[in-house]
mmCIF file of C-alpha atoms in Angstrom:
data_model
loop_
_atom_site.group_PDB
_atom_site.id
_atom_site.type_symbol
_atom_site.label_atom_id
_atom_site.label_comp_id
_atom_site.label_asym_id
_atom_site.label_seq_id
_atom_site.Cartn_x
_atom_site.Cartn_y
_atom_site.Cartn_z
ATOM 1 C CA MET A 1 -37.656 -22.982 -30.885
ATOM 2 C CA LYS A 2 -35.442 -25.978 -30.208
ATOM 3 C CA SER A 3 -35.648 -25.879 -26.419
ATOM 4 C CA LYS A 4 -37.913 -28.194 -24.457
ATOM 5 C CA LYS A 5 -39.637 -25.359 -22.591
ATOM 6 C CA ILE A 6 -40.722 -23.448 -25.686
ATOM 7 C CA ASN A 7 -44.297 -24.671 -25.304
ATOM 8 C CA GLU A 8 -44.481 -22.981 -21.900
ATOM 9 C CA CYS A 9 -43.279 -19.656 -23.342
ATOM 10 C CA LEU A 10 -45.227 -19.589 -26.602
ATOM 11 C CA ASN A 11 -48.331 -18.130 -25.002
ATOM 12 C CA GLN A 12 -46.270 -15.096 -23.878
ATOM 13 C CA PHE A 13 -45.165 -14.096 -27.397
ATOM 14 C CA HIS A 14 -47.209 -12.103 -29.890
ATOM 15 C CA VAL A 15 -45.950 -11.161 -33.317
ATOM 16 C CA ALA A 16 -47.921 -8.355 -34.906
ATOM 17 C CA MET A 17 -48.336 -8.452 -38.671
ATOM 18 C CA PRO A 18 -50.076 -5.295 -39.887
ATOM 19 C CA LYS A 19 -52.588 -5.714 -42.645
ATOM 20 C CA PRO A 20 -52.292 -3.291 -45.591
ATOM 21 C CA CYS A 21 -55.202 -0.872 -45.682
ATOM 22 C CA ASP A 22 -54.388 0.516 -49.138
ATOM 23 C CA GLN A 23 -52.218 -0.356 -52.122
ATOM 24 C CA LYS A 24 -49.379 2.122 -51.346
ATOM 25 C CA GLU A 25 -45.815 0.931 -50.712
ATOM 26 C CA ARG A 26 -44.317 2.275 -47.560
ATOM 27 C CA HIS A 27 -40.518 2.338 -47.278
ATOM 28 C CA VAL A 28 -38.412 2.563 -44.148
ATOM 29 C CA CYS A 29 -38.377 6.124 -42.918
ATOM 30 C CA ILE A 30 -35.259 7.337 -41.046
ATOM 31 C CA PRO A 31 -35.133 11.060 -40.212
ATOM 32 C CA GLU A 32 -32.369 13.099 -41.866
ATOM 33 C CA SER A 33 -31.045 14.332 -38.503
ATOM 34 C CA ILE A 34 -30.321 10.761 -37.450
ATOM 35 C CA LEU A 35 -28.538 9.976 -40.715
ATOM 36 C CA GLU A 36 -26.425 13.154 -40.377
ATOM 37 C CA ALA A 37 -25.508 12.313 -36.766
ATOM 38 C CA LYS A 38 -24.351 8.836 -37.778
ATOM 39 C CA ALA A 39 -22.265 10.269 -40.606
ATOM 40 C CA MET A 40 -20.619 12.789 -38.258
ATOM 41 C CA GLU A 41 -19.909 10.078 -35.718
ATOM 42 C CA ALA A 42 -18.216 7.946 -38.363
ATOM 43 C CA GLU A 43 -16.063 10.908 -39.418
ATOM 44 C CA LYS A 44 -14.879 11.638 -35.889
ATOM 45 C CA VAL A 45 -11.300 10.738 -35.098
ATOM 46 C CA LYS A 46 -11.097 7.541 -33.169
ATOM 47 C CA ARG A 47 -10.585 8.195 -29.473
ATOM 48 C CA LYS A 48 -7.201 7.018 -28.189
ATOM 49 C CA LEU A 49 -7.612 4.186 -25.702
ATOM 50 C CA GLU A 50 -5.275 2.856 -23.036
ATOM 51 C CA MET A 51 -4.854 -0.259 -25.130
ATOM 52 C CA ASP A 52 -3.522 1.913 -27.974
ATOM 53 C CA ASN A 53 -1.068 3.551 -25.556
ATOM 54 C CA GLU A 54 -0.026 0.111 -24.343
ATOM 55 C CA ASN A 55 0.628 -1.162 -27.868
ATOM 56 C CA GLU A 56 2.651 1.956 -28.732
ATOM 57 C CA ASN A 57 4.785 1.755 -25.569
ATOM 58 C CA GLY A 58 5.964 -1.829 -25.529
ATOM 59 C CA GLY A 59 2.852 -3.938 -25.047
ATOM 60 C CA ALA A 60 1.512 -5.834 -22.076
ATOM 61 C CA GLY A 61 3.959 -6.300 -19.221
ATOM 62 C CA VAL A 62 6.093 -3.352 -20.305
ATOM 63 C CA TYR A 63 3.647 -0.449 -20.289
ATOM 64 C CA SER A 64 2.049 0.537 -17.021
ATOM 65 C CA ALA A 65 -1.015 2.760 -17.242
ATOM 66 C CA SER A 66 -1.105 5.810 -15.000
ATOM 67 C CA LEU A 67 -4.053 5.517 -12.661
ATOM 68 C CA LYS A 68 -3.555 9.084 -11.448
ATOM 69 C CA LYS A 69 -3.978 10.922 -14.761
ATOM 70 C CA HIS A 70 -7.682 11.579 -14.183
ATOM 71 C CA TYR A 71 -7.243 12.998 -10.661
ATOM 72 C CA LEU A 72 -8.756 16.436 -10.163
ATOM 73 C CA LEU A 73 -6.054 18.462 -8.411
ATOM 74 C CA ALA A 74 -5.255 22.160 -8.240
ATOM 75 C CA ASP A 75 -1.960 21.615 -10.066
ATOM 76 C CA ASP A 76 -1.521 18.928 -12.726
ATOM 77 C CA GLU A 77 2.117 18.374 -11.707
ATOM 78 C CA TRP A 78 0.937 16.939 -8.386
ATOM 79 C CA LYS A 79 -0.627 13.926 -10.105
ATOM 80 C CA GLU A 80 2.669 12.092 -10.423
ATOM 81 C CA ASP A 81 4.056 12.933 -6.969
ATOM 82 C CA ASN A 82 4.971 9.923 -4.854
ATOM 83 C CA MET A 83 3.196 10.384 -1.557
ATOM 84 C CA TYR A 84 2.912 7.161 0.329
ATOM 85 C CA ALA A 85 -0.028 6.701 2.661
ATOM 86 C CA ILE A 86 1.449 3.645 4.402
ATOM 87 C CA LEU A 87 5.185 3.371 4.980
ATOM 88 C CA ASP A 88 6.743 0.629 7.109
ATOM 89 C CA ALA A 89 3.282 -0.309 8.446
ATOM 90 C CA HIS A 90 2.691 3.229 9.731
ATOM 91 C CA ASN A 91 0.390 5.914 8.410
ATOM 92 C CA ALA A 92 2.845 8.360 6.844
ATOM 93 C CA PHE A 93 0.476 11.313 7.226
ATOM 94 C CA ASP A 94 0.753 11.012 11.015
ATOM 95 C CA PHE A 95 4.393 12.111 10.757
ATOM 96 C CA ILE A 96 3.906 15.115 8.482
ATOM 97 C CA ASP A 97 3.976 18.517 10.152
ATOM 98 C CA GLN A 98 3.130 21.595 8.104
ATOM 99 C CA ASP A 99 5.057 23.963 10.394
ATOM 100 C CA ILE A 100 8.308 21.983 10.457
ATOM 101 C CA LEU A 101 10.443 24.740 8.928
ATOM 102 C CA GLN A 102 9.164 27.338 11.388
ATOM 103 C CA MET A 103 9.806 24.989 14.307
ATOM 104 C CA LEU A 104 13.332 24.292 13.003
ATOM 105 C CA GLU A 105 14.113 28.021 12.882
ATOM 106 C CA GLU A 106 12.870 28.440 16.462
ATOM 107 C CA LEU A 107 15.040 25.542 17.630
ATOM 108 C CA GLU A 108 18.114 26.969 15.910
ATOM 109 C CA LYS A 109 17.520 30.358 17.567
ATOM 110 C CA GLU A 110 17.115 28.685 20.948
ATOM 111 C CA GLU A 111 20.282 26.645 20.428
ATOM 112 C CA GLY A 112 22.183 29.801 19.468
ATOM 113 C CA LEU A 113 20.989 31.537 22.668
ATOM 114 C CA LEU A 114 22.049 28.568 24.805
ATOM 115 C CA GLN A 115 25.508 28.509 23.214
ATOM 116 C CA GLU A 116 25.940 32.240 23.880
ATOM 117 C CA GLN A 117 24.960 31.772 27.504
ATOM 118 C CA GLY A 118 27.301 28.809 27.939
ATOM 119 C CA ASP A 119 30.293 30.783 26.550
ATOM 120 C CA GLY A 120 31.557 27.735 24.707
ATOM 121 C CA GLU A 121 31.947 25.514 27.754
ATOM 122 C CA ASP A 122 31.451 21.842 27.125
ATOM 123 C CA GLU A 123 28.991 20.522 29.602
ATOM 124 C CA GLU A 124 29.570 16.840 30.068
ATOM 125 C CA MET A 125 28.030 14.675 32.670
ATOM 126 C CA GLU A 126 30.400 14.340 35.518
ATOM 127 C CA GLY A 127 30.206 10.849 36.948
ATOM 128 C CA GLU A 128 31.362 10.269 40.478
ATOM 129 C CA ASP A 129 34.305 7.931 40.804
ATOM 130 C CA LEU A 130 33.358 4.584 42.245
ATOM 131 C CA THR A 131 34.651 3.463 45.591
ATOM 132 C CA PRO A 132 36.759 0.274 45.652
ATOM 133 C CA LYS A 133 33.801 -1.693 47.029
ATOM 134 C CA GLN A 134 31.500 -0.426 44.253
ATOM 135 C CA GLN A 135 34.209 -1.172 41.694
ATOM 136 C CA LYS A 136 34.358 -4.828 42.863
ATOM 137 C CA GLU A 137 30.574 -5.169 42.605
ATOM 138 C CA HIS A 138 30.635 -3.613 39.177
ATOM 139 C CA ASN A 139 33.278 -6.092 37.991
ATOM 140 C CA LYS A 140 31.278 -9.039 39.409
ATOM 141 C CA ILE A 141 28.170 -7.942 37.533
ATOM 142 C CA ARG A 142 30.106 -7.585 34.278
ATOM 143 C CA LYS A 143 31.663 -11.062 34.638
ATOM 144 C CA LYS A 144 28.301 -12.656 35.405
ATOM 145 C CA LYS A 145 26.699 -10.935 32.439
ATOM 146 C CA SER A 146 29.454 -12.041 30.046
ATOM 147 C CA ILE A 147 29.210 -15.638 31.349
ATOM 148 C CA LEU A 148 25.433 -15.676 30.773
ATOM 149 C CA ILE A 149 25.896 -14.345 27.232
ATOM 150 C CA LEU A 150 28.515 -17.004 26.424
ATOM 151 C CA GLU A 151 26.359 -19.795 27.868
ATOM 152 C CA ARG A 152 23.409 -18.694 25.776
ATOM 153 C CA ARG A 153 25.536 -18.582 22.618
ATOM 154 C CA ILE A 154 26.847 -22.100 23.248
ATOM 155 C CA LYS A 155 23.364 -23.432 23.974
ATOM 156 C CA LYS A 156 22.013 -21.765 20.840
ATOM 157 C CA SER A 157 24.795 -23.122 18.618
ATOM 158 C CA THR A 158 24.371 -26.716 19.847
ATOM 159 C CA ALA A 159 20.576 -26.552 19.492
ATOM 160 C CA GLU A 160 19.930 -27.849 22.998
ATOM 161 C CA ASP A 161 16.829 -25.685 23.276
ATOM 162 C CA ARG A 162 15.234 -26.990 20.077
ATOM 163 C CA PRO A 163 12.803 -29.913 20.173
ATOM 164 C CA ILE A 164 14.206 -33.192 18.882
ATOM 165 C CA PHE A 165 10.895 -34.215 17.332
ATOM 166 C CA PRO A 166 7.708 -32.281 16.797
ATOM 167 C CA ARG A 167 5.067 -32.404 19.479
ATOM 168 C CA LYS A 168 2.491 -33.871 17.146
ATOM 169 C CA PHE A 169 4.576 -37.071 17.020
ATOM 170 C CA ASP A 170 4.952 -37.301 20.806
ATOM 171 C CA LYS A 171 3.557 -40.782 21.466
ATOM 172 C CA ASP A 172 3.952 -40.639 25.240
ATOM 173 C CA LYS A 173 1.730 -37.527 25.391
ATOM 174 C CA ARG A 174 4.120 -35.852 27.786
ATOM 175 C CA PHE A 175 3.510 -32.476 26.213
ATOM 176 C CA THR A 176 -0.024 -31.233 25.999
ATOM 177 C CA SER A 177 -1.063 -28.129 24.248
#
């Protein structure tokens, strides 16, 4: 009633006041079934809430509610299993194979057969000995590679490859981006 727009809304309200047609007093009538239902509801044991669990187990910041406890699984023990969907930025389920144990047994059998066929001989790669000319070339390549590595380490330690000042402060506009 205190707002400025009440005059605009007054025509939308209608309060009905029934006129008495006889001299009888009529009291509020609430059905017995409703009164019984309210009484039973009041007698019910209060449902335990997550906030109650939190207060019992250390309070906020200490207690962590289980978000998995309402999962519908075949076995209730599975609810608390740690199965990561994303691990090291990869979908972990892509790397799970249901037949891994069977495949492992097959590989072990195959390895056993190969060892029996080899009769315990160690098969190592036999590299051909290098000729003196090839040996000289090989040494040259190794020296050159080690020199390049050392030069890069020196350059990196002295910061010769880093800009002295940022490009945004380049007044001569030598560098454009």
